[in-house]
Short mmCIF file of C-alpha atoms and ligand atoms in Angstrom, two decimals:
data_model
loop_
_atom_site.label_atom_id
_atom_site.label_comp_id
_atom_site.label_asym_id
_atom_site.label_seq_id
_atom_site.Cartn_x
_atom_site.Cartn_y
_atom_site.Cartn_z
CA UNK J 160 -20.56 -11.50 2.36
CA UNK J 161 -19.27 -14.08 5.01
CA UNK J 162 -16.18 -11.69 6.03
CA UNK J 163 -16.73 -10.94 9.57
CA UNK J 164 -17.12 -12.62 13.08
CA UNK J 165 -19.96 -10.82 14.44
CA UNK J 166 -20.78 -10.43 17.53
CA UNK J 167 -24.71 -10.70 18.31
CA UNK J 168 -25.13 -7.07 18.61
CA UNK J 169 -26.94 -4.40 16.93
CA UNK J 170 -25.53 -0.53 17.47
CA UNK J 171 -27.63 2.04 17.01
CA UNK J 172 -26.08 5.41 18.50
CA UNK J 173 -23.53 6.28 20.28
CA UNK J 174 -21.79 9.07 22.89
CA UNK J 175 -18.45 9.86 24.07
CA UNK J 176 -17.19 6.35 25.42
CA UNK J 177 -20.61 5.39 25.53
CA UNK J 178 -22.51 3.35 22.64
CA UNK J 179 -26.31 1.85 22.94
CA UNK J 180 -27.68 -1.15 20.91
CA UNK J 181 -30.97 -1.11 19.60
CA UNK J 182 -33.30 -2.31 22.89
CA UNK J 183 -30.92 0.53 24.43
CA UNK J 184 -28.66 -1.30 26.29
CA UNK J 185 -25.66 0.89 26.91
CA UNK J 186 -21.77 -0.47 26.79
CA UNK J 187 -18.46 1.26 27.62
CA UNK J 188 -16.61 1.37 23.96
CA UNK J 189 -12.98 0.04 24.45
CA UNK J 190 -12.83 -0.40 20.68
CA UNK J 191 -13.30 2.58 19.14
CA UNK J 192 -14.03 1.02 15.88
CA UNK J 193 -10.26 -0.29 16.06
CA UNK J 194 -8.87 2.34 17.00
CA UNK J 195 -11.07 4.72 14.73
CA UNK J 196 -13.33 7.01 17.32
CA UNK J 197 -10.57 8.79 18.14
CA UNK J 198 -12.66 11.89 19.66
CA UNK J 199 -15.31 9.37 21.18
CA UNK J 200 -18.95 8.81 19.19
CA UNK J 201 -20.58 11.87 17.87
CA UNK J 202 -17.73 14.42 19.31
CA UNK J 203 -20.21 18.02 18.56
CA UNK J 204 -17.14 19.62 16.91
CA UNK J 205 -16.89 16.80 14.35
CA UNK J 206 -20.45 16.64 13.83
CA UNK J 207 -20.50 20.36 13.52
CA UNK J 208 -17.75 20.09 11.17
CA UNK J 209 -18.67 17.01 9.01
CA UNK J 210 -22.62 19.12 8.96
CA UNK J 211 -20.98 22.56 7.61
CA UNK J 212 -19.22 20.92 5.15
CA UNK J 213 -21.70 18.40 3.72
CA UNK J 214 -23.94 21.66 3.06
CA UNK J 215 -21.02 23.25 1.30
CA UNK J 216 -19.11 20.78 -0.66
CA UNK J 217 -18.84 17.13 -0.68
CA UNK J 218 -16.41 15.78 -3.06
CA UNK J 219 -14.19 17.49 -5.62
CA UNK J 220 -12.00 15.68 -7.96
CA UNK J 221 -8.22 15.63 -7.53
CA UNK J 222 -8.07 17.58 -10.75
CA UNK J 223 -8.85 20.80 -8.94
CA UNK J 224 -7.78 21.71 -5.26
CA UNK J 225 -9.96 22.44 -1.98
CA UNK J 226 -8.98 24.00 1.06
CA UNK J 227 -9.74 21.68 3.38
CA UNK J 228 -7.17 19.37 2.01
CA UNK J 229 -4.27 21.83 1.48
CA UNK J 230 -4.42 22.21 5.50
CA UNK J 231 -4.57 19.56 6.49
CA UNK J 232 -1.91 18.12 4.03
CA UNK J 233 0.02 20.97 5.70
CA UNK J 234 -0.23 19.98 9.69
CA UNK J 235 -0.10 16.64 9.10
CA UNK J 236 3.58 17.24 7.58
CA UNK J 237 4.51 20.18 10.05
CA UNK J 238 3.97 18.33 12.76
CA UNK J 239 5.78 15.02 11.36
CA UNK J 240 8.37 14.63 8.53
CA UNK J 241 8.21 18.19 7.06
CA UNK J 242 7.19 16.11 3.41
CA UNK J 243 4.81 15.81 1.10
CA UNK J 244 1.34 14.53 1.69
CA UNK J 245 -1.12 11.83 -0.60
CA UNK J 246 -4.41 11.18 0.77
CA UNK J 247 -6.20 7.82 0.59
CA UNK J 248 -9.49 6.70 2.15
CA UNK J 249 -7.77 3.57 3.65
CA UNK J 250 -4.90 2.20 5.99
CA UNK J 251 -4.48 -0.55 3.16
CA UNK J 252 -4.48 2.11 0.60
CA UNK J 253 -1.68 3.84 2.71
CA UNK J 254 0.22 1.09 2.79
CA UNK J 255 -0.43 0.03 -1.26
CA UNK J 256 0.65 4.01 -1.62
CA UNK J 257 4.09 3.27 0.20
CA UNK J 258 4.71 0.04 -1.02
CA UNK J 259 4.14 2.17 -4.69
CA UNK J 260 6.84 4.52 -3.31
CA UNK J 261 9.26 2.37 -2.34
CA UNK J 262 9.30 0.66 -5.55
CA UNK J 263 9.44 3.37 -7.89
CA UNK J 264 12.35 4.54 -5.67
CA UNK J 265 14.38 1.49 -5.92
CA UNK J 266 13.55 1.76 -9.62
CA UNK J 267 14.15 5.32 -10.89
CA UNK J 268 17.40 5.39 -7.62
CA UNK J 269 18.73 2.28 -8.60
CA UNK J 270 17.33 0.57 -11.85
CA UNK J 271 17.01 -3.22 -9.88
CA UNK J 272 16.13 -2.80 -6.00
CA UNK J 273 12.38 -4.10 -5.77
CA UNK J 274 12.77 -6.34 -2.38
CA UNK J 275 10.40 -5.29 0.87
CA UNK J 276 10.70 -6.47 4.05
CA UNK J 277 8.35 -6.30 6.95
CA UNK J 278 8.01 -8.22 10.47
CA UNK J 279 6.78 -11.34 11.33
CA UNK J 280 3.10 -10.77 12.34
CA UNK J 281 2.80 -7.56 10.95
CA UNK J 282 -0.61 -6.80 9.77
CA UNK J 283 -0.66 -3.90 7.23
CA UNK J 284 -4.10 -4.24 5.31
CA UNK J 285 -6.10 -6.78 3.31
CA UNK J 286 -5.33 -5.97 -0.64
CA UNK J 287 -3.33 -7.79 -2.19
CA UNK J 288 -0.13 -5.61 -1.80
CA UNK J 289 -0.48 -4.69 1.71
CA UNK J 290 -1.63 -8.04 2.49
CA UNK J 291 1.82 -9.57 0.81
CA UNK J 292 3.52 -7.63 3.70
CA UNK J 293 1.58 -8.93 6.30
CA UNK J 294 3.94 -11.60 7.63
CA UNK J 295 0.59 -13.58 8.67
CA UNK J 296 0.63 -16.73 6.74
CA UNK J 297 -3.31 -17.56 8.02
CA UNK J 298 -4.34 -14.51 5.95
CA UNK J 299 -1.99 -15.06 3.03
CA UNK J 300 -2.29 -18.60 2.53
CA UNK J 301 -5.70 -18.59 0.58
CA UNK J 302 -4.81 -15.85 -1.65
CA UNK J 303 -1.80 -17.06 -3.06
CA UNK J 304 0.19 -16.02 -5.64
CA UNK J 305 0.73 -12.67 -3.88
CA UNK J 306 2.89 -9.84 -4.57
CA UNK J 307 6.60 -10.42 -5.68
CA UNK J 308 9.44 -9.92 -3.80
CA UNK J 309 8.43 -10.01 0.25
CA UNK J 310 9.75 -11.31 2.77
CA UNK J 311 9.55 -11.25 6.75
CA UNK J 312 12.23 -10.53 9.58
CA UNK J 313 11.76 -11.30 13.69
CA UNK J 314 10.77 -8.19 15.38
CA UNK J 315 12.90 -6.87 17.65
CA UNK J 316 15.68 -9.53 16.36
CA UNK J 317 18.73 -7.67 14.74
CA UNK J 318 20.01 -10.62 13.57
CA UNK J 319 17.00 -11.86 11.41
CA UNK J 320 16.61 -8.15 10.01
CA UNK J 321 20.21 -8.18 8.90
CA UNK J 322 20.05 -11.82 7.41
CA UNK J 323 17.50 -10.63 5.34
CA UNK J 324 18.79 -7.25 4.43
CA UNK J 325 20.37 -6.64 1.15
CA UNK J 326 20.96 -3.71 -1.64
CA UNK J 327 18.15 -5.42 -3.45
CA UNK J 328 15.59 -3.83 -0.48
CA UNK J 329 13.97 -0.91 -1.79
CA UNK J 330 11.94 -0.25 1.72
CA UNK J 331 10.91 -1.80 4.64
CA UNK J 332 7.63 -1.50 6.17
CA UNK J 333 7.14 -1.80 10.14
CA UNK J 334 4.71 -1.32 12.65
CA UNK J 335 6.35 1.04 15.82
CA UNK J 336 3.55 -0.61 17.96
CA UNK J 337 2.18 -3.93 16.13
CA UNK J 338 -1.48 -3.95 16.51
CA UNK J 339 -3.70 -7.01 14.86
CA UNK J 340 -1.29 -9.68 16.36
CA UNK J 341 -1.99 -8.69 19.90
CA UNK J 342 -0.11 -5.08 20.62
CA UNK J 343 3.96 -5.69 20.47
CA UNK J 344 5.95 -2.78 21.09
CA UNK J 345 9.51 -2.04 18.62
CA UNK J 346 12.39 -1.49 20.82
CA UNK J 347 14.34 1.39 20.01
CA UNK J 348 17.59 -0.23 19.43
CA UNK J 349 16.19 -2.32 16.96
CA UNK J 350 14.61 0.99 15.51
CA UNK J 351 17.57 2.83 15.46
CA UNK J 352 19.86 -0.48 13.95
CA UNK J 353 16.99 -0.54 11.31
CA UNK J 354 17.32 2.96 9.82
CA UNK J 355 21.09 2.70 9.79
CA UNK J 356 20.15 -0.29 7.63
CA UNK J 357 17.57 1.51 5.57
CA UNK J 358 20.46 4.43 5.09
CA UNK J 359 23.55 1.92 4.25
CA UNK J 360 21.64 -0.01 1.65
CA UNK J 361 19.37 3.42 0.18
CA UNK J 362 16.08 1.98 0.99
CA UNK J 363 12.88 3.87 2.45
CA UNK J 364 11.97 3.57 5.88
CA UNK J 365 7.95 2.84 6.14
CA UNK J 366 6.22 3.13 9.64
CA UNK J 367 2.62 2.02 8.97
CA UNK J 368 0.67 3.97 12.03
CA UNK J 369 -2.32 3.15 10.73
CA UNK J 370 -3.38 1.59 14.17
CA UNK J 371 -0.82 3.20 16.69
CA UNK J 372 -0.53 6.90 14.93
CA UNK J 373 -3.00 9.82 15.56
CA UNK J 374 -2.54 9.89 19.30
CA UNK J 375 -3.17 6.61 20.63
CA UNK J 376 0.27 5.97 22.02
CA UNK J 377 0.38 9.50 24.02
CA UNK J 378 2.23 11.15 20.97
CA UNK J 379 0.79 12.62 17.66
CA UNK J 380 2.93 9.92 16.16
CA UNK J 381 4.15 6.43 17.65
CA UNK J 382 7.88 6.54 16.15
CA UNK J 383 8.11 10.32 18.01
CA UNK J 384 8.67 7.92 21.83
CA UNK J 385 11.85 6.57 19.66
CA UNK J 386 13.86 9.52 18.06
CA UNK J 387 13.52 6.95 14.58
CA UNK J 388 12.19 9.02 12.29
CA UNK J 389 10.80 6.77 9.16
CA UNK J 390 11.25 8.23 5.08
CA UNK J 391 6.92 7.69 5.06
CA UNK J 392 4.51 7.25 7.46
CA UNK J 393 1.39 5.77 6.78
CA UNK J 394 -1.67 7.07 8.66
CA UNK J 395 -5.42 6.33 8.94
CA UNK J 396 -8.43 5.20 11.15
CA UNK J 397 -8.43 7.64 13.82
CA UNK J 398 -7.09 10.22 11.56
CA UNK J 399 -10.92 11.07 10.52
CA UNK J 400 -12.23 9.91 14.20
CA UNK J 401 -14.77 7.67 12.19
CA UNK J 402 -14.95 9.38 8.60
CA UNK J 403 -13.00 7.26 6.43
CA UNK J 404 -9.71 8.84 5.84
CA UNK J 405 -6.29 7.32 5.66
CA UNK J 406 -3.11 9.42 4.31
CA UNK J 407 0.85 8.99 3.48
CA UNK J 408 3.32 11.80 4.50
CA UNK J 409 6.82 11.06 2.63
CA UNK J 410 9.82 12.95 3.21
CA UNK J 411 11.53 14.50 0.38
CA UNK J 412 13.87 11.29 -0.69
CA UNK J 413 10.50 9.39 -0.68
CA UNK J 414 8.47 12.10 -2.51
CA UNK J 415 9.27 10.33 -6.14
CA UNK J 416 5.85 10.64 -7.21
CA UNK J 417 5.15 12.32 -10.55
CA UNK J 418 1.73 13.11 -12.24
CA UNK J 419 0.42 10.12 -13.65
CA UNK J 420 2.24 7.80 -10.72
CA UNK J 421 -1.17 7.02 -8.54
CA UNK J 422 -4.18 8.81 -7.93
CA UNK J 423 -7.42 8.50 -5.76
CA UNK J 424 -11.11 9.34 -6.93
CA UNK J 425 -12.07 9.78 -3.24
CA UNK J 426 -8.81 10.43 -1.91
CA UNK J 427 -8.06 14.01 0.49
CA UNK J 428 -12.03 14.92 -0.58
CA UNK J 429 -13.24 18.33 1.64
CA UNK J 430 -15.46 16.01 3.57
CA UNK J 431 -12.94 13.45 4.52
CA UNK J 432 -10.41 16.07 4.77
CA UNK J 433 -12.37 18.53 7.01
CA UNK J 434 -13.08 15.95 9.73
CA UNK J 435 -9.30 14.97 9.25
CA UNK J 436 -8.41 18.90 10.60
CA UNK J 437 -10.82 18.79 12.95
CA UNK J 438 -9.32 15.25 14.66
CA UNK J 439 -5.65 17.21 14.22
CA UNK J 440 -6.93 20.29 16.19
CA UNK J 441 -8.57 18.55 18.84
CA UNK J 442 -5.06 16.47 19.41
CA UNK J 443 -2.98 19.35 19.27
CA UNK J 444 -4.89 21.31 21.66
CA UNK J 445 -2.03 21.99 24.94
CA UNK J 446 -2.44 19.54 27.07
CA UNK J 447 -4.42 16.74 25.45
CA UNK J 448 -1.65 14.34 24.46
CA UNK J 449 -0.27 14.24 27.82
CA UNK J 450 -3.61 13.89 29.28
CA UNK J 451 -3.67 10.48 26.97
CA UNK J 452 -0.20 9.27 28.47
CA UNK J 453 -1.54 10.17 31.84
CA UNK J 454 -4.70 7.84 31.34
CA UNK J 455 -2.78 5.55 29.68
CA UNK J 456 -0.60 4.79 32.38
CA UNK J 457 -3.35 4.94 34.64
CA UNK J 458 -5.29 2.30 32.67
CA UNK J 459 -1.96 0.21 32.24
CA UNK J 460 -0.92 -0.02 36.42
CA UNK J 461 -4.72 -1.38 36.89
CA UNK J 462 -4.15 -4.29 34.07
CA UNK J 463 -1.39 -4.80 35.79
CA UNK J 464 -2.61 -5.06 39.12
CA UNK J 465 -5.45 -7.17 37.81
CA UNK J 466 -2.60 -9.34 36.57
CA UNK J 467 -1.53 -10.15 39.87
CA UNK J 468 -5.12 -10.42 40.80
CA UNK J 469 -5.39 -13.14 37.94
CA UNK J 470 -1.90 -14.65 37.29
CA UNK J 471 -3.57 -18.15 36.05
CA UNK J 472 -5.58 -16.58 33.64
CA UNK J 473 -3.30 -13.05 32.31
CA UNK J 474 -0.53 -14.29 30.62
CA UNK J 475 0.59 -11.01 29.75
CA UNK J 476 -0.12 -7.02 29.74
CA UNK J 477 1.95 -5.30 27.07
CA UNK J 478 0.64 -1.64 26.22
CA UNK J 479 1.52 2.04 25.68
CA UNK J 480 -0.68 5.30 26.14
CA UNK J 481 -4.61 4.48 25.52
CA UNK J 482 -3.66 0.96 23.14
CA UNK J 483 -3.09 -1.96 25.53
CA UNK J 484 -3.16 -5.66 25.58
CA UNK J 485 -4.11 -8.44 27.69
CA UNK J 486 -2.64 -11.60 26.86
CA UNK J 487 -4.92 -14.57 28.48
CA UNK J 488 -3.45 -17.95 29.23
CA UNK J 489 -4.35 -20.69 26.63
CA UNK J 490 -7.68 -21.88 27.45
CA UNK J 491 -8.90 -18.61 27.70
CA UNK J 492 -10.01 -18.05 24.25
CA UNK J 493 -9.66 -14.14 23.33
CA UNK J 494 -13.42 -14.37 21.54
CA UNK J 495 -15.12 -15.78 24.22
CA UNK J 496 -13.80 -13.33 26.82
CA UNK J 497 -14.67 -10.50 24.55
CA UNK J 498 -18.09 -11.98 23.93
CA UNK J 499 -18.52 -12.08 27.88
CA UNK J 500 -17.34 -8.53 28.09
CA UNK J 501 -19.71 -7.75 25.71
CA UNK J 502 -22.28 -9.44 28.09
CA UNK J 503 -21.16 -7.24 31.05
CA UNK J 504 -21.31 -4.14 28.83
CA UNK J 505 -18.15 -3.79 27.51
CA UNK J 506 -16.62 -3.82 24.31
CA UNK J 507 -13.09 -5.07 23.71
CA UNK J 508 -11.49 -6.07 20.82
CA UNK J 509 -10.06 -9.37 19.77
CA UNK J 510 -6.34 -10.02 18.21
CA UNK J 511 -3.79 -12.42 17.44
CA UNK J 512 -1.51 -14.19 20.08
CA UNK J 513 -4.98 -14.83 22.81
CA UNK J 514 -5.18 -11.30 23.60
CA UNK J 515 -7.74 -8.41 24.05
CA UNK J 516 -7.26 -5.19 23.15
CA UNK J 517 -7.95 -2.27 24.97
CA UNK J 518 -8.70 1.22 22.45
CA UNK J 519 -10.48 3.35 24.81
CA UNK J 520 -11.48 6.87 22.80
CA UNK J 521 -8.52 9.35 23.28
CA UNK J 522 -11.05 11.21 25.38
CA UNK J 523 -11.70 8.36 28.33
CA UNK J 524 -11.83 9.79 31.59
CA UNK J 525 -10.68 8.22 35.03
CA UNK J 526 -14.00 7.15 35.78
CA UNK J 527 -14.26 4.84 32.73
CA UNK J 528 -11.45 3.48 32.82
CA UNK J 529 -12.03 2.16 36.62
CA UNK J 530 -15.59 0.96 35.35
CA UNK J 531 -14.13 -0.75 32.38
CA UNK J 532 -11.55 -2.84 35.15
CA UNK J 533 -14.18 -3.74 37.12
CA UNK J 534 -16.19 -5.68 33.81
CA UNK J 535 -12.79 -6.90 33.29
CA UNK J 536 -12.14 -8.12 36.63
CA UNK J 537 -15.78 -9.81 36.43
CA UNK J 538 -15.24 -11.48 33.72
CA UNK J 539 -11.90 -12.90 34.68
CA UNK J 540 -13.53 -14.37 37.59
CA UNK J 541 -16.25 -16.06 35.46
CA UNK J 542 -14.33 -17.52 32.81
CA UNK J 543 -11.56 -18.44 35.38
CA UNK J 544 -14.45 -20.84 36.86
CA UNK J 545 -15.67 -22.07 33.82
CA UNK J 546 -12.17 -23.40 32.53
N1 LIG G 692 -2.19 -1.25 9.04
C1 LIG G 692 -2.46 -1.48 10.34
C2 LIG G 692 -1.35 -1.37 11.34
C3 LIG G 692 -3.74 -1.83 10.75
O1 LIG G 692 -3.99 -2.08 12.04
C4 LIG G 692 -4.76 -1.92 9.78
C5 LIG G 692 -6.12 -2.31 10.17
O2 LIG G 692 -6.38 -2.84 11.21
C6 LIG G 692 -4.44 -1.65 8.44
C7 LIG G 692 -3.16 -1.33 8.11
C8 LIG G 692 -5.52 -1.71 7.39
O3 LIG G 692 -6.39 -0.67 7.55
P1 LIG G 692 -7.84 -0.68 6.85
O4 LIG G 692 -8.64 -1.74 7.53
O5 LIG G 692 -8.36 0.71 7.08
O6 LIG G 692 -7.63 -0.95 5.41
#
């Protein structure tokens, strides 16, 4: 259908940070797939992985366990909120699975509370419930009537979170780092006023990490730079580092699920689930979070430089570990300078506000990254002459 934006391009393999079109041109990937290629393209322990398993089992209903899925349901809740795992194949389906939470808790807690809130350009999914918390109106608008009882607060404004606060909120859903609408960082006050909310008025704390979880920021988990720990975290993309996997972890006043309550036909299957573990390891391994922070601030002082390089053109640079943000000035359009990147050999990725993103693969080296300035620094020159 006519969803997408495409870019004129046609992928056909890819390597590390590396991915080649078709005639075999090669460009430096700093999309991942949104934030998906976690482990760079075609990392040989995931292909390993993904090969042993597809020769020993594929997909097994929910009705009956598999390993695969039992451990990773396990470190994915030692090494966050100690809860209870439901797998999904999604980051919209994590967030329909926490919106589902939150409103059987207000229900079965407290008989009324159905009221969510979320931030002003949030972006948490495209169904119908996740897209009812997306405090976008440009994606809501067309798909009205939407899901009862949403509404939006100001990030980072204590103030418009408390105006909108009540004991009819059963849960409020928040990005730590907000992706789509051009990479906005929480502030920890404002985190830590907004679970002293959540815990006055009984309602679940939801940190979609859909987008900033699984490493990106320099942590396993976005909310751990904060000492705010959320009730359920939603997690996906990177989580299967390009096998579609998405999962919830709840903690146990969030784990109000019963048999019966939600289900998935694909949901936690070995497949999904085995490249899942395999993702986990590979972040866990000593050393290779901090190696992300390291690049990331690497990466981060030469946007910044390149701001002062560029100050009519780079509005802003807002970023943290490998997930940063250029803000260009107005009539810089964020497509066109991606489509010139993508001319130079590099792929960026457009979002809200007139910014680029920057996703590098959680495995970029040094080297890259100074390559990937130097595209960026050409391009800024260009379009800086056109305008
Ligand atoms: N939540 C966040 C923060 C996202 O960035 C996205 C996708 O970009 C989603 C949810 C939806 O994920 P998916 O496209 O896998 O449904």
């Amino acid at each position: 259908m006519n969803t997408y934006h495409r870019f004129d391009v046609v992928f056909d393999h890819g390597k590390g940070v590396f991915i080649w079109d078709k005639d075999g041109k090669m460009f430096l990937d700093f999309g991942s797939g949104v934030a998906v290629n976690a482990l760079g393209h075609c990392h040989p322990e995931l292909v390993r992985t993904i090969k042993k398993q597809a020769e020993k089992l594929l997909h097994c209903s929910n009705l009956y366990w598999t390993e695969p899925q039992i451990e990773l349901a396990k470190m994915l809740s030692k090494n966050s909120l100690n809860g209870k795992v439901f797998f999904v194949n999604s980051g919209t389906e994590a967030i329909e699975t926490a919106i589902k939470l939150a409103r059987k808790f207000g229900k079965t807690k407290h008989g009324s509370k159905y009221r969510i809130l979320s931030a002003m350009n949030s972006f948490h999914g495209r169904t119908m419930g996740a897209l009812s918390a997306t405090g976008q109106m440009k994606y809501q608008e067309k798909f009205k009537p939407l899901v009862d009882g949403f509404e939006y607060f100001e990030l980072n404004d204590v103030k418009s979170l408390e105006t909108k606060f009540s004991k009819e909120v059963c849960g409020v859903i928040l990005e730590p780092v907000q992706g789509e609408s051009g990479i906005f960082l929480a502030n920890e006050e404002f985190l830590k006023t907004l679970r002293k909310l959540c815990d006055e008025y009984d309602a679940l704390l939801i940190f979609d990490e859909v987008q900033c979880g699984m490493g990106r920021t320099g942590k396993l988990f976005a909310y751990q730079h904060f000492n705010v720990e959320p009730d359920v975290l939603a997690v996906a993309k990177g989580l299967g580092g390009g096998f579609p996997i998405g999962a919830v972890i709840a903690n146990k006043k969030a784990d109000v699920f019963e048999p019966g309550d939600h289900g998935s036909t694909f949901g936690g299957n070995p497949l999904a689930c085995s490249a899942g573990l395999t993702v986990m390891k590979q972040l866990l391994k000593d050393g290779f979070l901090q190696r992300v922070s390291r690049m990331g601030n690497y990466l981060g002082e030469l946007l910044l430089k390149l701001q002062k390089e560029f100050p009519d053109r780079i509005e802003q640079i807002r970023g943290i570990g490998l997930m940063w943000g250029i803000q260009l000035v107005k009539d810089i359009a964020a497509n066109e300078f991606a489509k010139e990147c993508l001319n130079e050999g590099l792929l960026v990725v457009p979002a809200g506000s007139n910014t680029v993103r920057l996703l590098p693969p959680l495995i970029v080296q040094k080297k890259h990254i100074v390559q990937a300035v130097g595209i960026l620094r050409n391009v800024l020159a260009k379009v800086g002459k056109k305008a």
